[in-house]
mmCIF file of C-alpha atoms in Angstrom:
data_model
loop_
_atom_site.group_PDB
_atom_site.id
_atom_site.type_symbol
_atom_site.label_atom_id
_atom_site.label_comp_id
_atom_site.label_asym_id
_atom_site.label_seq_id
_atom_site.Cartn_x
_atom_site.Cartn_y
_atom_site.Cartn_z
ATOM 1 C CA MET A 1 2.431 30.736 29.046
ATOM 2 C CA LYS A 2 5.420 30.371 27.597
ATOM 3 C CA LEU A 3 6.089 27.444 29.399
ATOM 4 C CA GLN A 4 3.744 26.313 27.575
ATOM 5 C CA ALA A 5 4.725 27.768 24.013
ATOM 6 C CA GLY A 6 8.239 26.036 24.430
ATOM 7 C CA LEU A 7 7.114 23.196 25.679
ATOM 8 C CA LEU A 8 4.681 22.448 22.176
ATOM 9 C CA ALA A 9 8.018 23.904 20.841
ATOM 10 C CA LEU A 10 9.862 21.101 21.826
ATOM 11 C CA VAL A 11 6.564 17.919 21.387
ATOM 12 C CA LEU A 12 6.353 19.595 17.579
ATOM 13 C CA ALA A 13 10.736 19.358 17.201
ATOM 14 C CA GLY A 14 10.362 15.829 18.243
ATOM 15 C CA SER A 15 8.114 14.858 16.440
ATOM 16 C CA LEU A 16 9.268 15.812 12.860
ATOM 17 C CA ALA A 17 12.195 14.479 13.545
ATOM 18 C CA ALA A 18 10.997 11.190 14.075
ATOM 19 C CA CYS A 19 9.604 11.603 11.138
ATOM 20 C CA GLY A 20 12.809 12.175 9.437
ATOM 21 C CA ASP A 21 14.624 10.377 7.419
ATOM 22 C CA SER A 22 16.257 6.700 9.262
ATOM 23 C CA GLY A 23 19.487 7.102 7.246
ATOM 24 C CA ASP A 24 19.007 3.329 6.032
ATOM 25 C CA SER A 25 20.152 3.314 2.445
ATOM 26 C CA SER A 26 18.211 0.038 1.203
ATOM 27 C CA GLY A 27 15.638 1.934 -0.726
ATOM 28 C CA GLY A 28 13.306 1.355 0.389
ATOM 29 C CA ALA A 29 10.608 3.077 -1.711
ATOM 30 C CA ASP A 30 12.856 1.995 -4.889
ATOM 31 C CA ALA A 31 13.105 -1.652 -3.668
ATOM 32 C CA ALA A 32 9.397 -1.507 -3.463
ATOM 33 C CA ALA A 33 8.796 -0.256 -6.876
ATOM 34 C CA LYS A 34 11.085 -2.236 -8.609
ATOM 35 C CA ALA A 35 9.839 -5.157 -6.204
ATOM 36 C CA THR A 36 8.512 -8.495 -8.363
ATOM 37 C CA GLY A 37 6.270 -11.906 -6.861
ATOM 38 C CA PRO A 38 2.881 -13.228 -6.419
ATOM 39 C CA ILE A 39 0.585 -10.719 -5.803
ATOM 40 C CA THR A 40 -2.358 -12.068 -4.249
ATOM 41 C CA ILE A 41 -6.243 -9.861 -3.910
ATOM 42 C CA TRP A 42 -8.728 -10.557 -1.387
ATOM 43 C CA TYR A 43 -12.364 -9.200 -1.959
ATOM 44 C CA SER A 44 -15.484 -9.141 -0.276
ATOM 45 C CA ASN A 45 -18.642 -11.040 -0.796
ATOM 46 C CA ASN A 46 -20.335 -8.639 -2.214
ATOM 47 C CA ALA A 47 -21.277 -9.714 -5.500
ATOM 48 C CA GLU A 48 -20.621 -7.173 -7.520
ATOM 49 C CA GLU A 49 -17.216 -6.640 -5.720
ATOM 50 C CA VAL A 50 -16.835 -10.385 -6.781
ATOM 51 C CA THR A 51 -17.969 -10.015 -10.246
ATOM 52 C CA TRP A 52 -15.618 -6.517 -10.767
ATOM 53 C CA ALA A 53 -12.891 -8.662 -9.495
ATOM 54 C CA LYS A 54 -12.960 -11.701 -11.589
ATOM 55 C CA GLN A 55 -12.685 -9.742 -14.396
ATOM 56 C CA MET A 56 -10.244 -7.333 -12.828
ATOM 57 C CA VAL A 57 -7.817 -10.536 -12.401
ATOM 58 C CA ALA A 58 -8.023 -11.467 -15.338
ATOM 59 C CA ALA A 59 -7.802 -8.116 -17.333
ATOM 60 C CA TRP A 60 -4.163 -8.431 -15.427
ATOM 61 C CA ASN A 61 -2.973 -11.870 -15.589
ATOM 62 C CA THR A 62 -4.345 -11.085 -19.867
ATOM 63 C CA ALA A 63 -1.755 -8.323 -19.651
ATOM 64 C CA HIS A 64 0.932 -8.902 -17.363
ATOM 65 C CA ALA A 65 1.948 -12.720 -17.559
ATOM 66 C CA ASP A 66 5.275 -12.049 -15.691
ATOM 67 C CA GLN A 67 3.527 -10.851 -13.306
ATOM 68 C CA LYS A 68 -0.292 -12.993 -11.819
ATOM 69 C CA ILE A 69 -2.942 -12.525 -9.617
ATOM 70 C CA THR A 70 -4.304 -14.689 -7.630
ATOM 71 C CA GLY A 71 -7.914 -13.555 -6.023
ATOM 72 C CA GLN A 72 -9.549 -14.424 -2.681
#
């Protein structure tokens, strides 16, 4: 039983270490939040979703002239 508990603790510690900070100084989350560029969205062929998506794309493009969306 002690061996199982020890192995479980070791596995959990290894799992937590794998999820830790990789030391990447590129600022991944910050860079992503500040990124700009072309935006393409894909939507299904469901008639209601197509209608909604076309309206959303038009509204976004009106409000954000510097970041246009295209829908497919």
